[in-house]
Coordinates of C-alpha atoms in Angstrom, one line a residue:
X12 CA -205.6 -154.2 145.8
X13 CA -204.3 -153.0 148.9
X14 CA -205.5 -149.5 148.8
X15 CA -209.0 -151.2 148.0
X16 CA -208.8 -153.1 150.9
X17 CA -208.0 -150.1 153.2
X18 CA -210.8 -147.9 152.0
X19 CA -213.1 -150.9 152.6
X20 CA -212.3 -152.2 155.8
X21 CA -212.3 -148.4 157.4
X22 CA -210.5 -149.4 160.6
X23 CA -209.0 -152.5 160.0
X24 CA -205.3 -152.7 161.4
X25 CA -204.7 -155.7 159.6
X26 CA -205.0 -154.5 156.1
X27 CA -203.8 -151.0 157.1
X28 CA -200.4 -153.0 158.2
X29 CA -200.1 -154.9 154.7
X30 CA -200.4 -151.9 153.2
X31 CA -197.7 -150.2 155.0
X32 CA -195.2 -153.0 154.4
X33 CA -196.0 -153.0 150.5
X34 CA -195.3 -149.4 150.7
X35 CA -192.3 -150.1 152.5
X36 CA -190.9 -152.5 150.0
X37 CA -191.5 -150.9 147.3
X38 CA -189.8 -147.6 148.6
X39 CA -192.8 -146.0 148.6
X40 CA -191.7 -143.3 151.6
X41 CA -194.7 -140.4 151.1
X42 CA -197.3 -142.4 151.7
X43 CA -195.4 -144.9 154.2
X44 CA -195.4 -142.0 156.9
X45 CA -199.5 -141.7 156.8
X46 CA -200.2 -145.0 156.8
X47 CA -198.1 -146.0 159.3
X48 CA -199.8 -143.3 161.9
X49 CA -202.8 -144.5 160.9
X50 CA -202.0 -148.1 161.9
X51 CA -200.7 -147.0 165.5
X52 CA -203.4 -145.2 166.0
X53 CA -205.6 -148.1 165.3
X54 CA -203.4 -150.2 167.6
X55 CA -200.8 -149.0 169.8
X56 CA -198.9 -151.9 169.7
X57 CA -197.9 -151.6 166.3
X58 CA -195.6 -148.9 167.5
X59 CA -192.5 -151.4 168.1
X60 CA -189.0 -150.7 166.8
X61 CA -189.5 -151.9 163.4
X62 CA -192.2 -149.0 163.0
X63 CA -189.7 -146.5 163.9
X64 CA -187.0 -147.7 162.0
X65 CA -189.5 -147.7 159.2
X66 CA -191.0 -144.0 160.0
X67 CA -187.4 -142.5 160.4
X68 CA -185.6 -144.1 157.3
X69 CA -189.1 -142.9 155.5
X70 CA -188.1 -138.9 156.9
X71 CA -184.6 -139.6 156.4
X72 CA -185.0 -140.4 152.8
X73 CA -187.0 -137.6 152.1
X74 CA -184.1 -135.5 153.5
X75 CA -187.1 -134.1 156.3
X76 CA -184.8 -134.0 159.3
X77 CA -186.2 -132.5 161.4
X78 CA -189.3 -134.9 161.1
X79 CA -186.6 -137.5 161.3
X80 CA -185.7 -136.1 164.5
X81 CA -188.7 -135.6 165.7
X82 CA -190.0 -139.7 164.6
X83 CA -186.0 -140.7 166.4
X84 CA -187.2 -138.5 169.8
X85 CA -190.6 -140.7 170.3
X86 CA -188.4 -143.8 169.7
X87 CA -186.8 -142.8 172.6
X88 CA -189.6 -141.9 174.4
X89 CA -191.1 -145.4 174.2
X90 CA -187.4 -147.2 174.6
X91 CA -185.3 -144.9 176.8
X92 CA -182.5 -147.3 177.3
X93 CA -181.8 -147.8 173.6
X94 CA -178.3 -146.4 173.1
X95 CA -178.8 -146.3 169.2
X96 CA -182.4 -144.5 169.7
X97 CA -180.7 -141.9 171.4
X98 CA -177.4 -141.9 169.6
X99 CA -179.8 -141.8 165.9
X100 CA -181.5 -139.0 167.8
X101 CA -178.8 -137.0 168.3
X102 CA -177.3 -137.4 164.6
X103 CA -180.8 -136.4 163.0
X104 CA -181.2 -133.4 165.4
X105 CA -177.9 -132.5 164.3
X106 CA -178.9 -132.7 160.5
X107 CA -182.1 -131.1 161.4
X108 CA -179.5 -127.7 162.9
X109 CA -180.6 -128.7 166.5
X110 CA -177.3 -128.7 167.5
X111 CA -177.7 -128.8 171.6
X112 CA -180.6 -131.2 171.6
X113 CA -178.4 -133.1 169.6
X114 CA -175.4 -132.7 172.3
X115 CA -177.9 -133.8 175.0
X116 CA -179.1 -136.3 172.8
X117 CA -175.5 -138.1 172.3
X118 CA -174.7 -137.6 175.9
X119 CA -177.8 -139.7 177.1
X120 CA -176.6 -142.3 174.6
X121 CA -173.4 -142.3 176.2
X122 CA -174.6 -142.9 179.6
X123 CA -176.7 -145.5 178.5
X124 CA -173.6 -147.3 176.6
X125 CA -170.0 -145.2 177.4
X126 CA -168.4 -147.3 174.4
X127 CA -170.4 -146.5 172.1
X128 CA -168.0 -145.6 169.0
X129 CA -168.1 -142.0 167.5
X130 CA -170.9 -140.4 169.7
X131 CA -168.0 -138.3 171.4
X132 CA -166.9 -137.2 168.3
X133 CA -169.8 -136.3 166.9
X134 CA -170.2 -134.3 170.3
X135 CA -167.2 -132.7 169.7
X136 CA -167.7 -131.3 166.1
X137 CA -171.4 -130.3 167.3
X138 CA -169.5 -127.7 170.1
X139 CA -167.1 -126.9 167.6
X140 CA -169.5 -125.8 165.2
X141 CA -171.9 -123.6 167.7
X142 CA -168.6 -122.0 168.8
X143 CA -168.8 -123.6 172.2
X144 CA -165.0 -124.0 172.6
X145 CA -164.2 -124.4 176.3
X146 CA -167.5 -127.1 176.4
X147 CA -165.5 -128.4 173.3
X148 CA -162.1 -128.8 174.9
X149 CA -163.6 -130.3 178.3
X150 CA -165.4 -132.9 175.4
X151 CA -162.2 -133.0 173.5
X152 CA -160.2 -134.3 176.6
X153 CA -163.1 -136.7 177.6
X154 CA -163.2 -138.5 174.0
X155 CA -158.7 -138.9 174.0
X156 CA -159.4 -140.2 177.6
X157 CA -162.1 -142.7 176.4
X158 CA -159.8 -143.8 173.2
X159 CA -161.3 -142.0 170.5
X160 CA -159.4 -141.1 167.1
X161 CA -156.8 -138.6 168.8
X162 CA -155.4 -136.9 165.4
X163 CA -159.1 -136.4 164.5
X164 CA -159.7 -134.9 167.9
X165 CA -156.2 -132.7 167.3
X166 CA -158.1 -131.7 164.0
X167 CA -160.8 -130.1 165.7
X168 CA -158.8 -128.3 168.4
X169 CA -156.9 -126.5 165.3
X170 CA -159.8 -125.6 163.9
X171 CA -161.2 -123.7 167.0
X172 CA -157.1 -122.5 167.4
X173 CA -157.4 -121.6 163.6
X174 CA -160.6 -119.5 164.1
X175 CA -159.4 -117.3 166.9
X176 CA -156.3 -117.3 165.0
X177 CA -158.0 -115.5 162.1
X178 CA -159.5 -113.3 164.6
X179 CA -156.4 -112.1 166.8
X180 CA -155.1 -111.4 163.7
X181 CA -157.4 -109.3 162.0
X182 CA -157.7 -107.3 165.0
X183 CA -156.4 -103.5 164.3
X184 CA -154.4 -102.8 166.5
X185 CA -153.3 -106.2 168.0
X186 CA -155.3 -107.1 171.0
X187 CA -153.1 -109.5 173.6
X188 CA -156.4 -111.2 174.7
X189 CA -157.3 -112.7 171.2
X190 CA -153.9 -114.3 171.1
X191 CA -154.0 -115.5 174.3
X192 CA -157.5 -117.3 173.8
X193 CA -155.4 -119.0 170.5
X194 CA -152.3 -121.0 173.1
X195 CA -154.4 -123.1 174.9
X196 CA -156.2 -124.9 170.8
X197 CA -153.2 -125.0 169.5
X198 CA -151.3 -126.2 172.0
X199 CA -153.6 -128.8 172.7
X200 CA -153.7 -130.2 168.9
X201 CA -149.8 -130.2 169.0
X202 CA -150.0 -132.3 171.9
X203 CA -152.7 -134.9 171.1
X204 CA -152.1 -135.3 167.4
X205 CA -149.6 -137.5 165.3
X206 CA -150.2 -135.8 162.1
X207 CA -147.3 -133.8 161.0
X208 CA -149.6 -131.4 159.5
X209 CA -151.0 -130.7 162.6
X210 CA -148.1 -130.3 164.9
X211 CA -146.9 -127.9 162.2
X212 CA -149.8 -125.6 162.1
X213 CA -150.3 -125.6 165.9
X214 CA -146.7 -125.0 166.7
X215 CA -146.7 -121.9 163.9
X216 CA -150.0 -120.3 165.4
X217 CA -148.3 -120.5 168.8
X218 CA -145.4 -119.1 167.8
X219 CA -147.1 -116.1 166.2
X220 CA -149.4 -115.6 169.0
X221 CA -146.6 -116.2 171.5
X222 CA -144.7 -113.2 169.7
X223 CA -147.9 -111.2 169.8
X224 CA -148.4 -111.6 173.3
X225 CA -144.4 -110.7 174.1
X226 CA -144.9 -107.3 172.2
X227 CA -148.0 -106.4 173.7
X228 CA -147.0 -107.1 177.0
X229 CA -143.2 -105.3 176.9
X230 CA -144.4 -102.0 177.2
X231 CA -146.0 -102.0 180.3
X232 CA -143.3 -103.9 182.0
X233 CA -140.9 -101.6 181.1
X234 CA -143.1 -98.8 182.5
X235 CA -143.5 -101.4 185.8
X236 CA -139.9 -102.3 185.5
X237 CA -141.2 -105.6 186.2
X238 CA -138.5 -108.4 186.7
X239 CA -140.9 -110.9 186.7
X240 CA -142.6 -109.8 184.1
X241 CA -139.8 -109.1 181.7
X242 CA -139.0 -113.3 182.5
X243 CA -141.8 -114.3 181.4
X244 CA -141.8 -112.3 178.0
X245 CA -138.2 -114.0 177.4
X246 CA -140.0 -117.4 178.1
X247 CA -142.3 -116.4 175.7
X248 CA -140.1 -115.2 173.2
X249 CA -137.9 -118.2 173.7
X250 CA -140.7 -120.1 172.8
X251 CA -141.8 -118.2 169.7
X252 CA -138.9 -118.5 168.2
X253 CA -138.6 -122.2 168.4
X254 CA -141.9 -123.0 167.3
X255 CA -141.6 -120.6 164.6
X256 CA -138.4 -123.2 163.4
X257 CA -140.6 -126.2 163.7
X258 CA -143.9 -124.8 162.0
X259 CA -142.2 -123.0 159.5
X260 CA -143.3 -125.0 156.3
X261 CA -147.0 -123.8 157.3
X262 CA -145.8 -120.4 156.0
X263 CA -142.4 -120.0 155.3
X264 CA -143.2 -116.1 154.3
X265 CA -144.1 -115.1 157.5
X266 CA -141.7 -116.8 159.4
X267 CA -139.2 -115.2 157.7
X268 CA -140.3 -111.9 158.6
X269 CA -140.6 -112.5 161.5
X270 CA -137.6 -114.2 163.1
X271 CA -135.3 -110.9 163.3
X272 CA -138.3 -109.4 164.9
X273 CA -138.2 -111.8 167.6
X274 CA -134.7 -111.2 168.2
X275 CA -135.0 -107.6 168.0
X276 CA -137.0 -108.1 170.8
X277 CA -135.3 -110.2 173.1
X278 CA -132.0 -108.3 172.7
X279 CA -134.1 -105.6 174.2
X280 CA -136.1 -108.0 177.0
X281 CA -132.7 -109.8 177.6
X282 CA -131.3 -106.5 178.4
X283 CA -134.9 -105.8 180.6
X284 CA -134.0 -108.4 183.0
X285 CA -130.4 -107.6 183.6
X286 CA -132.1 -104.0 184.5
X287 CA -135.1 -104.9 186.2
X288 CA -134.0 -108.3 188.1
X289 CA -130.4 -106.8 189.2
X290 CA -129.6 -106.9 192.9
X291 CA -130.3 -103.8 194.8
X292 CA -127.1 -102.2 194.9
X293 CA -125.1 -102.3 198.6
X294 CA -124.5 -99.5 200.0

């Protein structure tokens, strides 16, 4: 009766409207979409918030998220101080693989309402995902000062340690800057998360990249006979070896291995310093 009515009242907004509510409770999304930009169309101010509700939730059971997106970005066109327009926004734009419209997106919402819940995470996990990690680790401390989740944030900063773990240690032959870059994630998971599984994965990609970065630094200390230097690789040494101890159930294996080959090594750095940071003799 409805689509009757439509085809003969060309134009008229009220029957055009009825029609898109039936299709709207009767889950009728295909059509839903059409009809409803033929009613604003017809009359602007039909384009309120239960329209776009209506027009996204259409998109975003079709799975069309980018249309979704798109529907969510002219609801926050027309209401720009809607925190959940923008935050919605920013979760469809995400779906949609728009990930930094979606980080602007999230951020606006945040200015507009700073508590609202999970928007920094979902920041976070967007710059984790594009491989944005220092923009991730600025977001990362922003979301633990603002009282988010702090094991899930811990989570994501292993994940980025993780990945440039996998990377430093595929290199062949060892480079010292790849397991540098993995310290400052893995650190800052140990430091922020509860979860022992956490703590024990940070502190054993520490302590491998620690001993990395001793042994690749040693030999040109030596050739320096650097004093300071050859402290700072017992200091790093030092601290492989006891974060090695702690992490140790990550990989039991490896830790094993390589625990005499930190000690190999600081018999000889130990020995280093006694050289290189010796007194000038009197003579």
């Amino acid at each position: 009766i409805s689509v009757k009515a439509v085809a003969y009242n060309r134009g008229g907004v009220n029957f055009t409207k009825l029609y898109w509510q039936l299709l709207y409770a009767t889950q009728d999304y295909k059509p839903l979409v059409k009809v409803g930009d033929d009613m604003v169309k017809m009359d602007t101010s039909f384009a309120d918030t239960t329209y776009y509700d209506r027009t996204i939730d259409a998109y975003r059971q079709d799975s069309a998220w980018a249309n979704a997106a798109s529907a969510a970005a002219r609801a926050t066109a027309k209401y720009p101080k809607r925190a959940d327009y923008w935050s919605q926004r920013g979760q469809l734009e995400l779906k949609a693989g728009q990930v930094q419209p979606a980080v602007v997106s999230l951020r606006r919402a945040l200015e507009i309402d700073p508590t609202l819940h999970g928007a920094r995470l979902l920041i976070v996990s967007s710059l984790v995902d594009a491989n944005a990690y220092d923009s991730a680790m600025v977001a990362m401390h922003d979301a633990v000062k603002s009282g988010e989740n702090a094991d899930q944030i811990g989570k994501f900063a292993l994940s980025i340690a993780g990945k440039l773990f996998t990377t430093a240690n595929n290199a062949k032959p060892p480079v010292l800057d790849l397991w540098q870059k993995v310290v400052p994630y893995a650190a800052y998971a140990d430091s922020v998360s509860g979860d022992r599984t956490t703590k024990n994965t940070a502190k054993f990609e520490m302590g491998v990249a620690h001993y990395y970065i001793a042994t690749l630094m040693y030999p040109d200390i030596v050739a320096a006979k650097n004093c300071d230097g050859a402290k700072q690789v017992q200091d790093y040494l030092i601290s492989a070896s006891s974060e090695l101890q702690f992490g140790g159930a990550t990989n039991p294996a490896a830790v094993t291995q390589l625990m005499p080959a930190i000690q190999q090594t600081a018999d000889a750095v130990n020995n280093a310093v006694k050289v290189f940071c010796a007194p000038p003799k009197k003579p």
